[in-house]
């Protein structure tokens, strides 16, 4: 245990607060790392950190750590939660930078098919890839799925305590239901104490880094030139639904976004739809 007022004790208290607030294990891990960096950098108690310290910290993130705008945003967000957990008013300049509006990376329809085809010789990998591509769930949500959360008869999965601690229902499309059922039959043969739907060779629940590695390797096997991650597959799902005429609010609900503003980024990525809209509604001067 750290001494009262020490960075270690501050971090322990913050972790307890996040657990009490039912933050996801992934968020707790991420924020613990970021806040730990902040406390080590300032070397002060929260009450004594001033605007000059905050300015130096921001420069440290941008210039020394070379964090992207999104990473800087996340770091400041974590520190702001630290202040909130202690009911201390933060320095006025503890503000988040504007997040990057870069277009999300996603696979083309042809690349997505290549990825799914490359997984056919391994049922577990095929089930993982199909679920990510056809539902757009987060990798952390995939890892937390229990056998009891699947209803293959009515074709839905209950996502429990997703981001923001919200439960939601995700529909299982016909395209991946057969694969999920075949894997479930294999899963029932595994003797394990965990109720996890996806279990590793050690008969335990997968962690996010293991799934990310599986998908990354699958992308290489499919000979896709860009890096393939579960988040790229989430972007692929959203972009494809939009291209097929899906409403932005429908996409928001399926993805589990708290605000439609987060989902709006997908309205900028489909160049084919933009071209069609321009051809239909663009000005004519001839």
PDB file of C-alpha atoms in Angstrom, residues 4-134:
ATOM      1  CA  UNK A   4      -1.331   8.688   2.134  1.00  0.00           C
ATOM      2  CA  UNK A   5      -0.931  11.397  -0.514  1.00  0.00           C
ATOM      3  CA  UNK A   6       1.659   9.398  -2.483  1.00  0.00           C
ATOM      4  CA  UNK A   7       1.189   8.705  -6.236  1.00  0.00           C
ATOM      5  CA  UNK A   8       0.724   4.995  -5.504  1.00  0.00           C
ATOM      6  CA  UNK A   9      -1.998   5.688  -2.942  1.00  0.00           C
ATOM      7  CA  UNK A  10      -3.646   8.183  -5.293  1.00  0.00           C
ATOM      8  CA  UNK A  11      -3.690   5.579  -8.046  1.00  0.00           C
ATOM      9  CA  UNK A  12      -5.101   2.890  -5.724  1.00  0.00           C
ATOM     10  CA  UNK A  13      -7.892   5.244  -4.690  1.00  0.00           C
ATOM     11  CA  UNK A  14      -8.645   6.102  -8.320  1.00  0.00           C
ATOM     12  CA  UNK A  15      -8.842   2.428  -9.325  1.00  0.00           C
ATOM     13  CA  UNK A  16     -11.258   1.772  -6.438  1.00  0.00           C
ATOM     14  CA  UNK A  17     -13.380   4.692  -7.637  1.00  0.00           C
ATOM     15  CA  UNK A  18     -13.512   3.330 -11.211  1.00  0.00           C
ATOM     16  CA  UNK A  19     -14.465  -0.136  -9.966  1.00  0.00           C
ATOM     17  CA  UNK A  20     -17.228   1.447  -7.888  1.00  0.00           C
ATOM     18  CA  UNK A  21     -18.425   3.329 -10.969  1.00  0.00           C
ATOM     19  CA  UNK A  22     -18.494  -0.001 -12.855  1.00  0.00           C
ATOM     20  CA  UNK A  23     -16.043   1.086 -15.513  1.00  0.00           C
ATOM     21  CA  UNK A  24     -15.066  -1.709 -17.882  1.00  0.00           C
ATOM     22  CA  UNK A  25     -11.832  -3.646 -17.146  1.00  0.00           C
ATOM     23  CA  UNK A  26     -10.387  -2.233 -20.386  1.00  0.00           C
ATOM     24  CA  UNK A  27     -11.126   1.371 -19.327  1.00  0.00           C
ATOM     25  CA  UNK A  28      -9.687   0.753 -15.861  1.00  0.00           C
ATOM     26  CA  UNK A  29      -6.495  -0.670 -17.337  1.00  0.00           C
ATOM     27  CA  UNK A  30      -6.162   2.204 -19.828  1.00  0.00           C
ATOM     28  CA  UNK A  31      -6.938   4.996 -17.338  1.00  0.00           C
ATOM     29  CA  UNK A  32      -4.680   3.464 -14.699  1.00  0.00           C
ATOM     30  CA  UNK A  33      -1.761   3.673 -17.120  1.00  0.00           C
ATOM     31  CA  UNK A  34      -2.545   7.246 -18.223  1.00  0.00           C
ATOM     32  CA  UNK A  35      -3.188   8.614 -14.730  1.00  0.00           C
ATOM     33  CA  UNK A  36      -0.085   6.850 -13.423  1.00  0.00           C
ATOM     34  CA  UNK A  37       1.928   8.726 -16.063  1.00  0.00           C
ATOM     35  CA  UNK A  38       0.341  12.030 -15.052  1.00  0.00           C
ATOM     36  CA  UNK A  39       1.032  11.550 -11.337  1.00  0.00           C
ATOM     37  CA  UNK A  40       4.619  10.547 -12.021  1.00  0.00           C
ATOM     38  CA  UNK A  41       5.138  13.505 -14.370  1.00  0.00           C
ATOM     39  CA  UNK A  42       3.832  16.172 -11.969  1.00  0.00           C
ATOM     40  CA  UNK A  43       5.201  14.623  -8.770  1.00  0.00           C
ATOM     41  CA  UNK A  44       2.681  16.703  -6.828  1.00  0.00           C
ATOM     42  CA  UNK A  45      -0.563  16.275  -4.949  1.00  0.00           C
ATOM     43  CA  UNK A  46      -3.650  17.063  -7.017  1.00  0.00           C
ATOM     44  CA  UNK A  47      -4.397  20.124  -4.879  1.00  0.00           C
ATOM     45  CA  UNK A  48      -1.015  21.658  -5.651  1.00  0.00           C
ATOM     46  CA  UNK A  49      -0.950  21.024  -9.426  1.00  0.00           C
ATOM     47  CA  UNK A  50      -1.284  24.408 -11.184  1.00  0.00           C
ATOM     48  CA  UNK A  51      -1.918  25.655 -14.714  1.00  0.00           C
ATOM     49  CA  UNK A  52       1.797  25.738 -15.490  1.00  0.00           C
ATOM     50  CA  UNK A  53       2.102  22.053 -14.577  1.00  0.00           C
ATOM     51  CA  UNK A  54      -0.842  21.234 -16.832  1.00  0.00           C
ATOM     52  CA  UNK A  55       0.685  23.160 -19.726  1.00  0.00           C
ATOM     53  CA  UNK A  56       3.972  21.286 -19.291  1.00  0.00           C
ATOM     54  CA  UNK A  57       2.057  17.982 -19.178  1.00  0.00           C
ATOM     55  CA  UNK A  58       0.232  18.783 -22.418  1.00  0.00           C
ATOM     56  CA  UNK A  59       3.534  19.620 -24.116  1.00  0.00           C
ATOM     57  CA  UNK A  60       4.997  16.389 -22.741  1.00  0.00           C
ATOM     58  CA  UNK A  61       2.169  14.359 -24.327  1.00  0.00           C
ATOM     59  CA  UNK A  62       2.427  16.121 -27.689  1.00  0.00           C
ATOM     60  CA  UNK A  63       6.187  16.641 -28.079  1.00  0.00           C
ATOM     61  CA  UNK A  64       7.947  13.955 -26.027  1.00  0.00           C
ATOM     62  CA  UNK A  65       5.412  11.118 -26.051  1.00  0.00           C
ATOM     63  CA  UNK A  66       4.318  12.133 -29.577  1.00  0.00           C
ATOM     64  CA  UNK A  67       0.721  11.204 -28.785  1.00  0.00           C
ATOM     65  CA  UNK A  68      -1.856  11.659 -31.529  1.00  0.00           C
ATOM     66  CA  UNK A  69      -4.744  14.080 -30.960  1.00  0.00           C
ATOM     67  CA  UNK A  70      -6.978  11.139 -30.036  1.00  0.00           C
ATOM     68  CA  UNK A  71      -4.439   9.789 -27.522  1.00  0.00           C
ATOM     69  CA  UNK A  72      -3.995  13.263 -25.981  1.00  0.00           C
ATOM     70  CA  UNK A  73      -7.785  13.530 -25.723  1.00  0.00           C
ATOM     71  CA  UNK A  74      -7.962  10.193 -23.887  1.00  0.00           C
ATOM     72  CA  UNK A  75      -5.113  11.101 -21.500  1.00  0.00           C
ATOM     73  CA  UNK A  76      -6.732  14.402 -20.492  1.00  0.00           C
ATOM     74  CA  UNK A  77     -10.116  12.691 -20.147  1.00  0.00           C
ATOM     75  CA  UNK A  78      -8.559  10.172 -17.728  1.00  0.00           C
ATOM     76  CA  UNK A  79      -6.944  12.932 -15.647  1.00  0.00           C
ATOM     77  CA  UNK A  80     -10.226  14.866 -15.524  1.00  0.00           C
ATOM     78  CA  UNK A  81     -11.917  11.767 -14.134  1.00  0.00           C
ATOM     79  CA  UNK A  82      -9.158  11.551 -11.510  1.00  0.00           C
ATOM     80  CA  UNK A  83     -10.011  15.078 -10.333  1.00  0.00           C
ATOM     81  CA  UNK A  84     -13.717  14.234 -10.335  1.00  0.00           C
ATOM     82  CA  UNK A  85     -13.055  11.112  -8.244  1.00  0.00           C
ATOM     83  CA  UNK A  86     -11.488  13.309  -5.551  1.00  0.00           C
ATOM     84  CA  UNK A  87     -14.097  16.075  -5.866  1.00  0.00           C
ATOM     85  CA  UNK A  88     -11.306  18.557  -6.628  1.00  0.00           C
ATOM     86  CA  UNK A  89     -11.718  21.371  -9.155  1.00  0.00           C
ATOM     87  CA  UNK A  90      -9.034  20.889 -11.864  1.00  0.00           C
ATOM     88  CA  UNK A  91      -6.896  23.757 -13.229  1.00  0.00           C
ATOM     89  CA  UNK A  92      -8.811  25.735 -15.866  1.00  0.00           C
ATOM     90  CA  UNK A  93      -6.482  24.701 -18.690  1.00  0.00           C
ATOM     91  CA  UNK A  94      -7.063  20.967 -18.183  1.00  0.00           C
ATOM     92  CA  UNK A  95      -9.005  20.855 -21.427  1.00  0.00           C
ATOM     93  CA  UNK A  96      -9.099  18.203 -24.124  1.00  0.00           C
ATOM     94  CA  UNK A  97      -7.808  18.960 -27.627  1.00  0.00           C
ATOM     95  CA  UNK A  98     -10.216  18.708 -30.520  1.00  0.00           C
ATOM     96  CA  UNK A  99     -10.284  15.110 -31.647  1.00  0.00           C
ATOM     97  CA  UNK A 100      -8.964  14.187 -35.052  1.00  0.00           C
ATOM     98  CA  UNK A 101     -11.597  13.901 -37.761  1.00  0.00           C
ATOM     99  CA  UNK A 102      -9.551  11.464 -39.808  1.00  0.00           C
ATOM    100  CA  UNK A 103     -11.634   9.014 -41.777  1.00  0.00           C
ATOM    101  CA  UNK A 104     -11.794   5.604 -40.065  1.00  0.00           C
ATOM    102  CA  UNK A 105      -9.875   2.737 -41.604  1.00  0.00           C
ATOM    103  CA  UNK A 106     -12.171   0.040 -42.999  1.00  0.00           C
ATOM    104  CA  UNK A 107     -12.058  -2.911 -45.389  1.00  0.00           C
ATOM    105  CA  UNK A 108     -13.645  -2.994 -48.808  1.00  0.00           C
ATOM    106  CA  UNK A 109     -16.307  -5.615 -49.452  1.00  0.00           C
ATOM    107  CA  UNK A 110     -13.769  -7.686 -51.382  1.00  0.00           C
ATOM    108  CA  UNK A 111     -11.208  -7.495 -48.552  1.00  0.00           C
ATOM    109  CA  UNK A 112     -13.813  -8.460 -45.940  1.00  0.00           C
ATOM    110  CA  UNK A 113     -14.730 -11.526 -48.001  1.00  0.00           C
ATOM    111  CA  UNK A 114     -11.058 -12.475 -48.330  1.00  0.00           C
ATOM    112  CA  UNK A 115     -10.679 -12.199 -44.558  1.00  0.00           C
ATOM    113  CA  UNK A 116     -13.678 -14.436 -43.841  1.00  0.00           C
ATOM    114  CA  UNK A 117     -12.565 -16.969 -46.477  1.00  0.00           C
ATOM    115  CA  UNK A 118      -9.082 -17.129 -44.912  1.00  0.00           C
ATOM    116  CA  UNK A 119     -10.634 -18.173 -41.570  1.00  0.00           C
ATOM    117  CA  UNK A 120     -12.576 -21.149 -42.907  1.00  0.00           C
ATOM    118  CA  UNK A 121     -10.024 -23.738 -41.779  1.00  0.00           C
ATOM    119  CA  UNK A 122     -10.310 -22.732 -38.091  1.00  0.00           C
ATOM    120  CA  UNK A 123     -13.808 -22.712 -36.593  1.00  0.00           C
ATOM    121  CA  UNK A 124     -12.988 -20.504 -33.589  1.00  0.00           C
ATOM    122  CA  UNK A 125     -11.225 -17.869 -35.697  1.00  0.00           C
ATOM    123  CA  UNK A 126     -14.046 -18.011 -38.237  1.00  0.00           C
ATOM    124  CA  UNK A 127     -16.640 -17.426 -35.486  1.00  0.00           C
ATOM    125  CA  UNK A 128     -14.662 -14.479 -34.096  1.00  0.00           C
ATOM    126  CA  UNK A 129     -14.147 -12.832 -37.480  1.00  0.00           C
ATOM    127  CA  UNK A 130     -17.769 -13.378 -38.540  1.00  0.00           C
ATOM    128  CA  UNK A 131     -19.091 -11.907 -35.307  1.00  0.00           C
ATOM    129  CA  UNK A 132     -16.903  -8.806 -35.599  1.00  0.00           C
ATOM    130  CA  UNK A 133     -17.642  -8.217 -39.286  1.00  0.00           C
ATOM    131  CA  UNK A 134     -21.387  -8.913 -39.194  1.00  0.00           C
TER     132      UNK A 134
END
